[in-house]
Amino acid sequence: MSAALCLLLALLVPAPQKSKDAKAFAGAWMTTFGPMKLTAKGSSLAGHYGWAEEGEVSGKLEGGRFEFEWSGPNGKGDGWFALWKDGATFTGESSFPGGKESWGGYRLAPVQAKPEAGQVTDGQTKSGLEYHLRVPR
């Protein structure tokens, strides 16, 4: 990869922040594997994920990242999440027998997009779908 492309990616992709408080990860999220709800207790976090809450995650905040173990209908493994600077988005990775895969998400924060002539406004449904509304002038 060229140096120019690396620099461009570094400028465009938000850097994760090192969170010092497990409560920063607590709450409702929409993730790669469906909705997830995390509860914090001290430096520990635990919760469920998936449309039927069929998966479980639990772990601790270590080095600013949520290091966890997961289990679900497709097996079990470990992983980590790191919050972006906005505090509303995370990226991470999970391992499973035979490999690793990305796991990301964003906070569930339902809000109705407000129509504004000539503008694009953002919204989120109660089920976590993010959408954009454009109203002509």
PDB file of C-alpha atoms in Angstrom:
ATOM      1  CA  MET A   1       0.000   0.000   0.000  1.00  0.00           C
ATOM      2  CA  SER A   2       1.396   3.393  -0.895  1.00  0.00           C
ATOM      3  CA  ALA A   3       2.331   5.931   1.782  1.00  0.00           C
ATOM      4  CA  ALA A   4      -0.209   8.413   0.384  1.00  0.00           C
ATOM      5  CA  LEU A   5      -3.037   5.873   0.663  1.00  0.00           C
ATOM      6  CA  CYS A   6      -2.011   4.984   4.243  1.00  0.00           C
ATOM      7  CA  LEU A   7      -2.031   8.681   5.170  1.00  0.00           C
ATOM      8  CA  LEU A   8      -5.454   9.177   3.574  1.00  0.00           C
ATOM      9  CA  LEU A   9      -6.911   6.216   5.478  1.00  0.00           C
ATOM     10  CA  ALA A  10      -5.399   7.459   8.741  1.00  0.00           C
ATOM     11  CA  LEU A  11      -7.081  10.837   8.250  1.00  0.00           C
ATOM     12  CA  LEU A  12     -10.495   9.468   7.239  1.00  0.00           C
ATOM     13  CA  VAL A  13     -10.961   6.608   9.728  1.00  0.00           C
ATOM     14  CA  PRO A  14     -11.740   7.836  13.241  1.00  0.00           C
ATOM     15  CA  ALA A  15      -9.250   6.593  15.814  1.00  0.00           C
ATOM     16  CA  PRO A  16     -10.574   4.537  18.729  1.00  0.00           C
ATOM     17  CA  GLN A  17     -10.374   6.186  22.115  1.00  0.00           C
ATOM     18  CA  LYS A  18      -9.069   4.485  25.240  1.00  0.00           C
ATOM     19  CA  SER A  19     -12.025   4.453  27.584  1.00  0.00           C
ATOM     20  CA  LYS A  20     -11.295   4.511  31.312  1.00  0.00           C
ATOM     21  CA  ASP A  21     -14.806   3.641  32.436  1.00  0.00           C
ATOM     22  CA  ALA A  22     -16.779   0.491  31.617  1.00  0.00           C
ATOM     23  CA  LYS A  23     -19.975   2.596  31.736  1.00  0.00           C
ATOM     24  CA  ALA A  24     -18.873   4.138  28.410  1.00  0.00           C
ATOM     25  CA  PHE A  25     -19.673   0.765  26.781  1.00  0.00           C
ATOM     26  CA  ALA A  26     -22.933   0.186  28.700  1.00  0.00           C
ATOM     27  CA  GLY A  27     -26.266   0.561  26.958  1.00  0.00           C
ATOM     28  CA  ALA A  28     -28.093  -0.533  23.822  1.00  0.00           C
ATOM     29  CA  TRP A  29     -26.206  -1.059  20.541  1.00  0.00           C
ATOM     30  CA  MET A  30     -26.911  -2.226  17.004  1.00  0.00           C
ATOM     31  CA  THR A  31     -24.052  -4.523  15.988  1.00  0.00           C
ATOM     32  CA  THR A  32     -22.803  -6.748  13.214  1.00  0.00           C
ATOM     33  CA  PHE A  33     -24.646  -9.605  14.948  1.00  0.00           C
ATOM     34  CA  GLY A  34     -27.877  -7.767  15.796  1.00  0.00           C
ATOM     35  CA  PRO A  35     -28.950  -5.736  18.831  1.00  0.00           C
ATOM     36  CA  MET A  36     -26.781  -5.920  21.948  1.00  0.00           C
ATOM     37  CA  LYS A  37     -27.360  -4.606  25.462  1.00  0.00           C
ATOM     38  CA  LEU A  38     -24.439  -4.265  27.872  1.00  0.00           C
ATOM     39  CA  THR A  39     -24.555  -3.597  31.611  1.00  0.00           C
ATOM     40  CA  ALA A  40     -21.530  -2.309  33.549  1.00  0.00           C
ATOM     41  CA  LYS A  41     -20.575  -3.235  37.094  1.00  0.00           C
ATOM     42  CA  GLY A  42     -17.234  -1.774  38.147  1.00  0.00           C
ATOM     43  CA  SER A  43     -14.760  -2.574  35.368  1.00  0.00           C
ATOM     44  CA  SER A  44     -16.847  -5.565  34.198  1.00  0.00           C
ATOM     45  CA  LEU A  45     -19.467  -5.680  31.448  1.00  0.00           C
ATOM     46  CA  ALA A  46     -21.989  -8.357  30.550  1.00  0.00           C
ATOM     47  CA  GLY A  47     -24.935  -8.645  28.226  1.00  0.00           C
ATOM     48  CA  HIS A  48     -26.793 -10.338  25.402  1.00  0.00           C
ATOM     49  CA  TYR A  49     -26.753  -9.892  21.640  1.00  0.00           C
ATOM     50  CA  GLY A  50     -28.750 -11.120  18.661  1.00  0.00           C
ATOM     51  CA  TRP A  51     -32.330 -10.651  17.549  1.00  0.00           C
ATOM     52  CA  ALA A  52     -33.524 -13.279  20.040  1.00  0.00           C
ATOM     53  CA  GLU A  53     -30.834 -12.391  22.628  1.00  0.00           C
ATOM     54  CA  GLU A  54     -29.343 -15.808  21.900  1.00  0.00           C
ATOM     55  CA  GLY A  55     -25.730 -14.770  22.445  1.00  0.00           C
ATOM     56  CA  GLU A  56     -23.908 -13.701  25.580  1.00  0.00           C
ATOM     57  CA  VAL A  57     -20.828 -11.535  26.135  1.00  0.00           C
ATOM     58  CA  SER A  58     -18.943 -10.861  29.357  1.00  0.00           C
ATOM     59  CA  GLY A  59     -15.576  -9.398  30.188  1.00  0.00           C
ATOM     60  CA  LYS A  60     -13.596  -6.492  31.566  1.00  0.00           C
ATOM     61  CA  LEU A  61     -12.231  -3.158  30.529  1.00  0.00           C
ATOM     62  CA  GLU A  62      -8.504  -3.650  29.923  1.00  0.00           C
ATOM     63  CA  GLY A  63      -6.182  -1.042  28.443  1.00  0.00           C
ATOM     64  CA  GLY A  64      -9.160   1.087  27.385  1.00  0.00           C
ATOM     65  CA  ARG A  65     -10.779  -1.769  25.434  1.00  0.00           C
ATOM     66  CA  PHE A  66     -13.601  -4.110  26.372  1.00  0.00           C
ATOM     67  CA  GLU A  67     -11.946  -7.568  26.317  1.00  0.00           C
ATOM     68  CA  PHE A  68     -14.624 -10.266  26.375  1.00  0.00           C
ATOM     69  CA  GLU A  69     -15.663 -13.867  25.901  1.00  0.00           C
ATOM     70  CA  TRP A  70     -18.761 -14.618  23.852  1.00  0.00           C
ATOM     71  CA  SER A  71     -21.009 -17.641  23.413  1.00  0.00           C
ATOM     72  CA  GLY A  72     -23.932 -18.241  21.120  1.00  0.00           C
ATOM     73  CA  PRO A  73     -25.656 -20.780  18.895  1.00  0.00           C
ATOM     74  CA  ASN A  74     -22.624 -20.868  16.550  1.00  0.00           C
ATOM     75  CA  GLY A  75     -20.003 -21.557  19.196  1.00  0.00           C
ATOM     76  CA  LYS A  76     -17.879 -19.485  21.532  1.00  0.00           C
ATOM     77  CA  GLY A  77     -14.721 -17.424  21.499  1.00  0.00           C
ATOM     78  CA  ASP A  78     -13.175 -14.179  22.652  1.00  0.00           C
ATOM     79  CA  GLY A  79     -12.846 -10.657  21.326  1.00  0.00           C
ATOM     80  CA  TRP A  80     -12.483  -6.963  21.985  1.00  0.00           C
ATOM     81  CA  PHE A  81     -14.278  -3.672  21.324  1.00  0.00           C
ATOM     82  CA  ALA A  82     -12.772  -0.161  21.209  1.00  0.00           C
ATOM     83  CA  LEU A  83     -14.954   2.962  21.288  1.00  0.00           C
ATOM     84  CA  TRP A  84     -14.482   5.676  18.695  1.00  0.00           C
ATOM     85  CA  LYS A  85     -13.977   9.224  19.914  1.00  0.00           C
ATOM     86  CA  ASP A  86     -17.676   9.957  19.365  1.00  0.00           C
ATOM     87  CA  GLY A  87     -18.567   7.440  22.107  1.00  0.00           C
ATOM     88  CA  ALA A  88     -21.433   6.219  19.919  1.00  0.00           C
ATOM     89  CA  THR A  89     -19.546   3.799  17.656  1.00  0.00           C
ATOM     90  CA  PHE A  90     -17.235   0.867  18.305  1.00  0.00           C
ATOM     91  CA  THR A  91     -15.033  -1.410  16.251  1.00  0.00           C
ATOM     92  CA  GLY A  92     -13.576  -4.700  17.295  1.00  0.00           C
ATOM     93  CA  GLU A  93     -12.867  -8.276  16.504  1.00  0.00           C
ATOM     94  CA  SER A  94     -14.047 -11.672  17.661  1.00  0.00           C
ATOM     95  CA  SER A  95     -12.447 -15.057  17.302  1.00  0.00           C
ATOM     96  CA  PHE A  96     -14.199 -18.313  16.601  1.00  0.00           C
ATOM     97  CA  PRO A  97     -12.923 -21.841  15.939  1.00  0.00           C
ATOM     98  CA  GLY A  98     -10.960 -21.444  12.723  1.00  0.00           C
ATOM     99  CA  GLY A  99     -10.667 -17.679  12.413  1.00  0.00           C
ATOM    100  CA  LYS A 100     -11.438 -14.093  13.333  1.00  0.00           C
ATOM    101  CA  GLU A 101     -13.933 -11.530  12.092  1.00  0.00           C
ATOM    102  CA  SER A 102     -14.747  -7.866  12.558  1.00  0.00           C
ATOM    103  CA  TRP A 103     -17.489  -6.881  14.982  1.00  0.00           C
ATOM    104  CA  GLY A 104     -18.713  -3.294  15.044  1.00  0.00           C
ATOM    105  CA  GLY A 105     -21.706  -1.331  16.164  1.00  0.00           C
ATOM    106  CA  TYR A 106     -23.401   1.967  16.939  1.00  0.00           C
ATOM    107  CA  ARG A 107     -25.565   3.172  19.822  1.00  0.00           C
ATOM    108  CA  LEU A 108     -29.292   2.779  19.560  1.00  0.00           C
ATOM    109  CA  ALA A 109     -30.698   6.294  19.820  1.00  0.00           C
ATOM    110  CA  PRO A 110     -34.056   6.510  18.028  1.00  0.00           C
ATOM    111  CA  VAL A 111     -34.711   9.932  16.586  1.00  0.00           C
ATOM    112  CA  GLN A 112     -37.035  11.077  13.829  1.00  0.00           C
ATOM    113  CA  ALA A 113     -35.348  12.926  10.967  1.00  0.00           C
ATOM    114  CA  LYS A 114     -36.727  16.462  10.745  1.00  0.00           C
ATOM    115  CA  PRO A 115     -37.611  17.573   7.214  1.00  0.00           C
ATOM    116  CA  GLU A 116     -35.688  20.678   6.140  1.00  0.00           C
ATOM    117  CA  ALA A 117     -36.043  21.988   2.595  1.00  0.00           C
ATOM    118  CA  GLY A 118     -32.831  21.488   0.621  1.00  0.00           C
ATOM    119  CA  GLN A 119     -31.113  19.576   3.446  1.00  0.00           C
ATOM    120  CA  VAL A 120     -30.346  15.965   4.256  1.00  0.00           C
ATOM    121  CA  THR A 121     -31.214  15.051   7.852  1.00  0.00           C
ATOM    122  CA  ASP A 122     -30.518  11.820   9.712  1.00  0.00           C
ATOM    123  CA  GLY A 123     -32.789   9.602  11.750  1.00  0.00           C
ATOM    124  CA  GLN A 124     -32.889   6.224  13.463  1.00  0.00           C
ATOM    125  CA  THR A 125     -35.872   3.908  13.927  1.00  0.00           C
ATOM    126  CA  LYS A 126     -36.730   2.165  17.208  1.00  0.00           C
ATOM    127  CA  SER A 127     -35.283  -1.045  15.750  1.00  0.00           C
ATOM    128  CA  GLY A 128     -31.963   0.693  15.031  1.00  0.00           C
ATOM    129  CA  LEU A 129     -32.176   1.318  11.295  1.00  0.00           C
ATOM    130  CA  GLU A 130     -30.355   4.525  10.413  1.00  0.00           C
ATOM    131  CA  TYR A 131     -31.845   6.535   7.565  1.00  0.00           C
ATOM    132  CA  HIS A 132     -31.438   9.858   5.777  1.00  0.00           C
ATOM    133  CA  LEU A 133     -34.209  12.188   4.653  1.00  0.00           C
ATOM    134  CA  ARG A 134     -33.829  14.648   1.790  1.00  0.00           C
ATOM    135  CA  VAL A 135     -36.519  17.224   1.125  1.00  0.00           C
ATOM    136  CA  PRO A 136     -36.388  19.184  -2.151  1.00  0.00           C
ATOM    137  CA  ARG A 137     -36.303  22.973  -2.025  1.00  0.00           C
TER     138      ARG A 137
END
